[in-house]
Amino acid sequence: MDTGGFVDEKSESRLYVGNLDLRINEAALIKMFTPYGKIISEDFLWHTRGPKKGEPRGYAFIQYSRKEEAELAKEKMHGRLACGKPLVVRLASEKLLEDSTHDHSKRLSLPEANRARFASGSSSGQMSRDEKVAAIKNKLKALEEDEKQRDPKKQKR
């Protein structure tokens, strides 16, 4: 696939980390990803204006010194719970390729609960009302299961 020269060696060792809980700060993020290799930079994004000014945006980028380190971190951290939310970790170049091709089949790395959004076959990625309801029900079910795992007392309901 021709990517128009967008993917270079640096982008292959750069990770996108999404679905970050607002309680996760830069230091915690670095601590979580350091075991997988040498981090040479991180970009933790913040809201710069509006009512959320100064709050985290919920995603960041981490640059490793080597491609293999980034791939290991992606493999180990994607889907891992952090503050009760599953992390979305992928190579930044994958996100770039996904955006440039608009091919929804490349979204296979999304958590299972979010896949229904792209299963409709619509090229625009829009969800029907029924799909939205099903996605909300799946999300609520996942949240309830997560809550039950954290608090066994709530299993009696």
JSON list of C-alpha atoms in Angstrom, two decimals:
[
{"chain": "A", "resi": 1, "resn": "MET", "atom": "CA", "xyz": [0.00, 0.00, 0.00]},
{"chain": "A", "resi": 2, "resn": "ASP", "atom": "CA", "xyz": [1.38, 3.42, -0.92]},
{"chain": "A", "resi": 3, "resn": "THR", "atom": "CA", "xyz": [1.07, 5.73, 2.06]},
{"chain": "A", "resi": 4, "resn": "GLY", "atom": "CA", "xyz": [2.28, 8.81, 0.23]},
{"chain": "A", "resi": 5, "resn": "GLY", "atom": "CA", "xyz": [5.48, 8.84, 2.27]},
{"chain": "A", "resi": 6, "resn": "PHE", "atom": "CA", "xyz": [3.65, 9.49, 5.54]},
{"chain": "A", "resi": 7, "resn": "VAL", "atom": "CA", "xyz": [5.14, 6.51, 7.38]},
{"chain": "A", "resi": 8, "resn": "ASP", "atom": "CA", "xyz": [8.78, 6.81, 8.35]},
{"chain": "A", "resi": 9, "resn": "GLU", "atom": "CA", "xyz": [11.01, 5.03, 10.82]},
{"chain": "A", "resi": 10, "resn": "LYS", "atom": "CA", "xyz": [10.20, 7.52, 13.58]},
{"chain": "A", "resi": 11, "resn": "SER", "atom": "CA", "xyz": [6.44, 7.05, 13.25]},
{"chain": "A", "resi": 12, "resn": "GLU", "atom": "CA", "xyz": [6.89, 3.28, 13.46]},
{"chain": "A", "resi": 13, "resn": "SER", "atom": "CA", "xyz": [8.28, 3.66, 17.00]},
{"chain": "A", "resi": 14, "resn": "ARG", "atom": "CA", "xyz": [5.62, 6.17, 18.06]},
{"chain": "A", "resi": 15, "resn": "LEU", "atom": "CA", "xyz": [2.50, 4.97, 19.86]},
{"chain": "A", "resi": 16, "resn": "TYR", "atom": "CA", "xyz": [-0.96, 6.47, 20.11]},
{"chain": "A", "resi": 17, "resn": "VAL", "atom": "CA", "xyz": [-2.41, 5.83, 23.58]},
{"chain": "A", "resi": 18, "resn": "GLY", "atom": "CA", "xyz": [-6.11, 6.56, 23.86]},
{"chain": "A", "resi": 19, "resn": "ASN", "atom": "CA", "xyz": [-9.08, 6.13, 26.18]},
{"chain": "A", "resi": 20, "resn": "LEU", "atom": "CA", "xyz": [-7.02, 7.51, 29.06]},
{"chain": "A", "resi": 21, "resn": "ASP", "atom": "CA", "xyz": [-8.90, 8.14, 32.27]},
{"chain": "A", "resi": 22, "resn": "LEU", "atom": "CA", "xyz": [-8.70, 11.78, 33.34]},
{"chain": "A", "resi": 23, "resn": "ARG", "atom": "CA", "xyz": [-6.94, 10.71, 36.56]},
{"chain": "A", "resi": 24, "resn": "ILE", "atom": "CA", "xyz": [-3.92, 9.44, 34.61]},
{"chain": "A", "resi": 25, "resn": "ASN", "atom": "CA", "xyz": [-1.18, 12.06, 34.45]},
{"chain": "A", "resi": 26, "resn": "GLU", "atom": "CA", "xyz": [2.07, 12.23, 32.48]},
{"chain": "A", "resi": 27, "resn": "ALA", "atom": "CA", "xyz": [4.15, 10.60, 35.22]},
{"chain": "A", "resi": 28, "resn": "ALA", "atom": "CA", "xyz": [1.74, 7.66, 35.54]},
{"chain": "A", "resi": 29, "resn": "LEU", "atom": "CA", "xyz": [1.68, 7.19, 31.78]},
{"chain": "A", "resi": 30, "resn": "ILE", "atom": "CA", "xyz": [5.48, 7.11, 31.57]},
{"chain": "A", "resi": 31, "resn": "LYS", "atom": "CA", "xyz": [5.64, 4.69, 34.50]},
{"chain": "A", "resi": 32, "resn": "MET", "atom": "CA", "xyz": [3.17, 2.34, 32.77]},
{"chain": "A", "resi": 33, "resn": "PHE", "atom": "CA", "xyz": [5.10, 2.29, 29.48]},
{"chain": "A", "resi": 34, "resn": "THR", "atom": "CA", "xyz": [8.73, 2.40, 30.68]},
{"chain": "A", "resi": 35, "resn": "PRO", "atom": "CA", "xyz": [9.04, -1.39, 31.22]},
{"chain": "A", "resi": 36, "resn": "TYR", "atom": "CA", "xyz": [8.83, -1.96, 27.47]},
{"chain": "A", "resi": 37, "resn": "GLY", "atom": "CA", "xyz": [11.74, 0.18, 26.34]},
{"chain": "A", "resi": 38, "resn": "LYS", "atom": "CA", "xyz": [13.47, 3.54, 26.32]},
{"chain": "A", "resi": 39, "resn": "ILE", "atom": "CA", "xyz": [10.96, 6.37, 25.97]},
{"chain": "A", "resi": 40, "resn": "ILE", "atom": "CA", "xyz": [12.54, 9.28, 24.15]},
{"chain": "A", "resi": 41, "resn": "SER", "atom": "CA", "xyz": [9.51, 11.58, 24.22]},
{"chain": "A", "resi": 42, "resn": "GLU", "atom": "CA", "xyz": [5.87, 11.76, 25.18]},
{"chain": "A", "resi": 43, "resn": "ASP", "atom": "CA", "xyz": [3.15, 14.14, 24.14]},
{"chain": "A", "resi": 44, "resn": "PHE", "atom": "CA", "xyz": [0.34, 14.31, 26.68]},
{"chain": "A", "resi": 45, "resn": "LEU", "atom": "CA", "xyz": [-2.43, 16.39, 25.17]},
{"chain": "A", "resi": 46, "resn": "TRP", "atom": "CA", "xyz": [-4.44, 18.97, 27.11]},
{"chain": "A", "resi": 47, "resn": "HIS", "atom": "CA", "xyz": [-7.45, 21.11, 26.28]},
{"chain": "A", "resi": 48, "resn": "THR", "atom": "CA", "xyz": [-6.12, 24.58, 25.52]},
{"chain": "A", "resi": 49, "resn": "ARG", "atom": "CA", "xyz": [-9.39, 26.52, 25.55]},
{"chain": "A", "resi": 50, "resn": "GLY", "atom": "CA", "xyz": [-13.03, 26.33, 26.44]},
{"chain": "A", "resi": 51, "resn": "PRO", "atom": "CA", "xyz": [-14.62, 25.00, 29.61]},
{"chain": "A", "resi": 52, "resn": "LYS", "atom": "CA", "xyz": [-12.19, 22.06, 29.78]},
{"chain": "A", "resi": 53, "resn": "LYS", "atom": "CA", "xyz": [-9.08, 24.23, 29.48]},
{"chain": "A", "resi": 54, "resn": "GLY", "atom": "CA", "xyz": [-6.20, 22.64, 31.38]},
{"chain": "A", "resi": 55, "resn": "GLU", "atom": "CA", "xyz": [-7.82, 19.19, 31.55]},
{"chain": "A", "resi": 56, "resn": "PRO", "atom": "CA", "xyz": [-6.34, 16.13, 29.80]},
{"chain": "A", "resi": 57, "resn": "ARG", "atom": "CA", "xyz": [-7.78, 15.29, 26.38]},
{"chain": "A", "resi": 58, "resn": "GLY", "atom": "CA", "xyz": [-7.72, 11.57, 27.10]},
{"chain": "A", "resi": 59, "resn": "TYR", "atom": "CA", "xyz": [-4.95, 10.56, 24.73]},
{"chain": "A", "resi": 60, "resn": "ALA", "atom": "CA", "xyz": [-1.21, 10.86, 24.32]},
{"chain": "A", "resi": 61, "resn": "PHE", "atom": "CA", "xyz": [1.69, 9.82, 22.10]},
{"chain": "A", "resi": 62, "resn": "ILE", "atom": "CA", "xyz": [4.78, 7.97, 23.28]},
{"chain": "A", "resi": 63, "resn": "GLN", "atom": "CA", "xyz": [7.97, 7.77, 21.23]},
{"chain": "A", "resi": 64, "resn": "TYR", "atom": "CA", "xyz": [10.27, 4.81, 21.86]},
{"chain": "A", "resi": 65, "resn": "SER", "atom": "CA", "xyz": [13.87, 4.61, 20.70]},
{"chain": "A", "resi": 66, "resn": "ARG", "atom": "CA", "xyz": [13.17, 1.48, 18.62]},
{"chain": "A", "resi": 67, "resn": "LYS", "atom": "CA", "xyz": [10.28, 0.08, 16.60]},
{"chain": "A", "resi": 68, "resn": "GLU", "atom": "CA", "xyz": [10.49, -3.27, 18.44]},
{"chain": "A", "resi": 69, "resn": "GLU", "atom": "CA", "xyz": [9.98, -1.54, 21.81]},
{"chain": "A", "resi": 70, "resn": "ALA", "atom": "CA", "xyz": [6.88, 0.23, 20.53]},
{"chain": "A", "resi": 71, "resn": "GLU", "atom": "CA", "xyz": [5.47, -3.02, 19.14]},
{"chain": "A", "resi": 72, "resn": "LEU", "atom": "CA", "xyz": [6.07, -4.81, 22.46]},
{"chain": "A", "resi": 73, "resn": "ALA", "atom": "CA", "xyz": [4.37, -2.00, 24.41]},
{"chain": "A", "resi": 74, "resn": "LYS", "atom": "CA", "xyz": [1.42, -2.10, 22.00]},
{"chain": "A", "resi": 75, "resn": "GLU", "atom": "CA", "xyz": [1.10, -5.87, 22.39]},
{"chain": "A", "resi": 76, "resn": "LYS", "atom": "CA", "xyz": [1.27, -5.74, 26.20]},
{"chain": "A", "resi": 77, "resn": "MET", "atom": "CA", "xyz": [-0.74, -2.58, 26.88]},
{"chain": "A", "resi": 78, "resn": "HIS", "atom": "CA", "xyz": [-3.59, -2.58, 24.33]},
{"chain": "A", "resi": 79, "resn": "GLY", "atom": "CA", "xyz": [-6.80, -3.42, 26.17]},
{"chain": "A", "resi": 80, "resn": "ARG", "atom": "CA", "xyz": [-5.17, -3.31, 29.60]},
{"chain": "A", "resi": 81, "resn": "LEU", "atom": "CA", "xyz": [-7.35, -1.64, 32.23]},
{"chain": "A", "resi": 82, "resn": "ALA", "atom": "CA", "xyz": [-6.05, 1.63, 33.66]},
{"chain": "A", "resi": 83, "resn": "CYS", "atom": "CA", "xyz": [-8.34, 3.27, 36.22]},
{"chain": "A", "resi": 84, "resn": "GLY", "atom": "CA", "xyz": [-11.12, 0.97, 35.04]},
{"chain": "A", "resi": 85, "resn": "LYS", "atom": "CA", "xyz": [-10.86, 1.88, 31.34]},
{"chain": "A", "resi": 86, "resn": "PRO", "atom": "CA", "xyz": [-9.29, -0.31, 28.64]},
{"chain": "A", "resi": 87, "resn": "LEU", "atom": "CA", "xyz": [-6.38, 1.45, 26.97]},
{"chain": "A", "resi": 88, "resn": "VAL", "atom": "CA", "xyz": [-6.35, 1.77, 23.20]},
{"chain": "A", "resi": 89, "resn": "VAL", "atom": "CA", "xyz": [-2.73, 1.43, 22.10]},
{"chain": "A", "resi": 90, "resn": "ARG", "atom": "CA", "xyz": [-1.60, 1.34, 18.50]},
{"chain": "A", "resi": 91, "resn": "LEU", "atom": "CA", "xyz": [1.27, 2.51, 16.39]},
{"chain": "A", "resi": 92, "resn": "ALA", "atom": "CA", "xyz": [0.76, 6.14, 15.43]},
{"chain": "A", "resi": 93, "resn": "SER", "atom": "CA", "xyz": [1.43, 5.11, 11.82]},
{"chain": "A", "resi": 94, "resn": "GLU", "atom": "CA", "xyz": [-1.57, 2.74, 11.98]},
{"chain": "A", "resi": 95, "resn": "LYS", "atom": "CA", "xyz": [-3.82, 5.65, 12.92]},
{"chain": "A", "resi": 96, "resn": "LEU", "atom": "CA", "xyz": [-2.29, 7.68, 10.09]},
{"chain": "A", "resi": 97, "resn": "LEU", "atom": "CA", "xyz": [-2.85, 4.86, 7.60]},
{"chain": "A", "resi": 98, "resn": "GLU", "atom": "CA", "xyz": [-6.41, 4.37, 8.84]},
{"chain": "A", "resi": 99, "resn": "ASP", "atom": "CA", "xyz": [-7.21, 8.05, 8.41]},
{"chain": "A", "resi": 100, "resn": "SER", "atom": "CA", "xyz": [-5.63, 8.24, 4.96]},
{"chain": "A", "resi": 101, "resn": "THR", "atom": "CA", "xyz": [-7.45, 5.19, 3.57]},
{"chain": "A", "resi": 102, "resn": "HIS", "atom": "CA", "xyz": [-10.84, 5.65, 5.28]},
{"chain": "A", "resi": 103, "resn": "ASP", "atom": "CA", "xyz": [-11.02, 1.85, 5.29]},
{"chain": "A", "resi": 104, "resn": "HIS", "atom": "CA", "xyz": [-13.15, 0.84, 8.27]},
{"chain": "A", "resi": 105, "resn": "SER", "atom": "CA", "xyz": [-11.90, -2.75, 8.07]},
{"chain": "A", "resi": 106, "resn": "LYS", "atom": "CA", "xyz": [-8.59, -1.50, 9.54]},
{"chain": "A", "resi": 107, "resn": "ARG", "atom": "CA", "xyz": [-10.38, -0.73, 12.81]},
{"chain": "A", "resi": 108, "resn": "LEU", "atom": "CA", "xyz": [-10.00, -4.30, 14.03]},
{"chain": "A", "resi": 109, "resn": "SER", "atom": "CA", "xyz": [-7.91, -3.15, 17.00]},
{"chain": "A", "resi": 110, "resn": "LEU", "atom": "CA", "xyz": [-10.86, -1.37, 18.61]},
{"chain": "A", "resi": 111, "resn": "PRO", "atom": "CA", "xyz": [-12.37, -3.01, 21.68]},
{"chain": "A", "resi": 112, "resn": "GLU", "atom": "CA", "xyz": [-15.16, -5.49, 20.93]},
{"chain": "A", "resi": 113, "resn": "ALA", "atom": "CA", "xyz": [-17.89, -3.23, 22.35]},
{"chain": "A", "resi": 114, "resn": "ASN", "atom": "CA", "xyz": [-17.08, -0.52, 19.80]},
{"chain": "A", "resi": 115, "resn": "ARG", "atom": "CA", "xyz": [-16.95, -2.77, 16.74]},
{"chain": "A", "resi": 116, "resn": "ALA", "atom": "CA", "xyz": [-20.70, -2.71, 16.19]},
{"chain": "A", "resi": 117, "resn": "ARG", "atom": "CA", "xyz": [-20.37, 0.89, 15.08]},
{"chain": "A", "resi": 118, "resn": "PHE", "atom": "CA", "xyz": [-18.47, -0.19, 11.98]},
{"chain": "A", "resi": 119, "resn": "ALA", "atom": "CA", "xyz": [-20.33, -3.42, 11.25]},
{"chain": "A", "resi": 120, "resn": "SER", "atom": "CA", "xyz": [-23.27, -1.72, 9.56]},
{"chain": "A", "resi": 121, "resn": "GLY", "atom": "CA", "xyz": [-21.56, -1.75, 6.17]},
{"chain": "A", "resi": 122, "resn": "SER", "atom": "CA", "xyz": [-22.20, 1.96, 5.78]},
{"chain": "A", "resi": 123, "resn": "SER", "atom": "CA", "xyz": [-19.24, 3.61, 4.09]},
{"chain": "A", "resi": 124, "resn": "SER", "atom": "CA", "xyz": [-19.77, 6.75, 6.16]},
{"chain": "A", "resi": 125, "resn": "GLY", "atom": "CA", "xyz": [-19.39, 4.88, 9.46]},
{"chain": "A", "resi": 126, "resn": "GLN", "atom": "CA", "xyz": [-22.72, 6.27, 10.69]},
{"chain": "A", "resi": 127, "resn": "MET", "atom": "CA", "xyz": [-24.70, 4.13, 13.13]},
{"chain": "A", "resi": 128, "resn": "SER", "atom": "CA", "xyz": [-28.38, 3.41, 12.81]},
{"chain": "A", "resi": 129, "resn": "ARG", "atom": "CA", "xyz": [-30.62, 4.02, 15.82]},
{"chain": "A", "resi": 130, "resn": "ASP", "atom": "CA", "xyz": [-30.73, 0.28, 16.59]},
{"chain": "A", "resi": 131, "resn": "GLU", "atom": "CA", "xyz": [-26.94, 0.05, 16.40]},
{"chain": "A", "resi": 132, "resn": "LYS", "atom": "CA", "xyz": [-26.61, 2.98, 18.79]},
{"chain": "A", "resi": 133, "resn": "VAL", "atom": "CA", "xyz": [-29.01, 1.36, 21.26]},
{"chain": "A", "resi": 134, "resn": "ALA", "atom": "CA", "xyz": [-27.14, -1.95, 21.01]},
{"chain": "A", "resi": 135, "resn": "ALA", "atom": "CA", "xyz": [-23.79, -0.19, 21.54]},
{"chain": "A", "resi": 136, "resn": "ILE", "atom": "CA", "xyz": [-25.12, 1.61, 24.62]},
{"chain": "A", "resi": 137, "resn": "LYS", "atom": "CA", "xyz": [-26.52, -1.66, 26.02]},
{"chain": "A", "resi": 138, "resn": "ASN", "atom": "CA", "xyz": [-23.17, -3.38, 25.43]},
{"chain": "A", "resi": 139, "resn": "LYS", "atom": "CA", "xyz": [-21.32, -0.55, 27.12]},
{"chain": "A", "resi": 140, "resn": "LEU", "atom": "CA", "xyz": [-23.66, -0.63, 30.14]},
{"chain": "A", "resi": 141, "resn": "LYS", "atom": "CA", "xyz": [-23.25, -4.39, 30.41]},
{"chain": "A", "resi": 142, "resn": "ALA", "atom": "CA", "xyz": [-19.46, -4.06, 30.29]},
{"chain": "A", "resi": 143, "resn": "LEU", "atom": "CA", "xyz": [-19.55, -1.33, 32.94]},
{"chain": "A", "resi": 144, "resn": "GLU", "atom": "CA", "xyz": [-21.77, -3.46, 35.19]},
{"chain": "A", "resi": 145, "resn": "GLU", "atom": "CA", "xyz": [-19.45, -6.46, 34.81]},
{"chain": "A", "resi": 146, "resn": "ASP", "atom": "CA", "xyz": [-16.43, -4.26, 35.59]},
{"chain": "A", "resi": 147, "resn": "GLU", "atom": "CA", "xyz": [-18.18, -2.87, 38.67]},
{"chain": "A", "resi": 148, "resn": "LYS", "atom": "CA", "xyz": [-19.07, -6.40, 39.86]},
{"chain": "A", "resi": 149, "resn": "GLN", "atom": "CA", "xyz": [-15.43, -7.45, 39.55]},
{"chain": "A", "resi": 150, "resn": "ARG", "atom": "CA", "xyz": [-14.29, -4.49, 41.64]},
{"chain": "A", "resi": 151, "resn": "ASP", "atom": "CA", "xyz": [-17.06, -4.73, 44.27]},
{"chain": "A", "resi": 152, "resn": "PRO", "atom": "CA", "xyz": [-18.23, -8.33, 45.00]},
{"chain": "A", "resi": 153, "resn": "LYS", "atom": "CA", "xyz": [-21.09, -7.01, 47.21]},
{"chain": "A", "resi": 154, "resn": "LYS", "atom": "CA", "xyz": [-22.89, -5.75, 44.09]},
{"chain": "A", "resi": 155, "resn": "GLN", "atom": "CA", "xyz": [-23.11, -9.26, 42.61]},
{"chain": "A", "resi": 156, "resn": "LYS", "atom": "CA", "xyz": [-26.17, -9.99, 44.78]},
{"chain": "A", "resi": 157, "resn": "ARG", "atom": "CA", "xyz": [-28.38, -7.68, 42.70]}
]
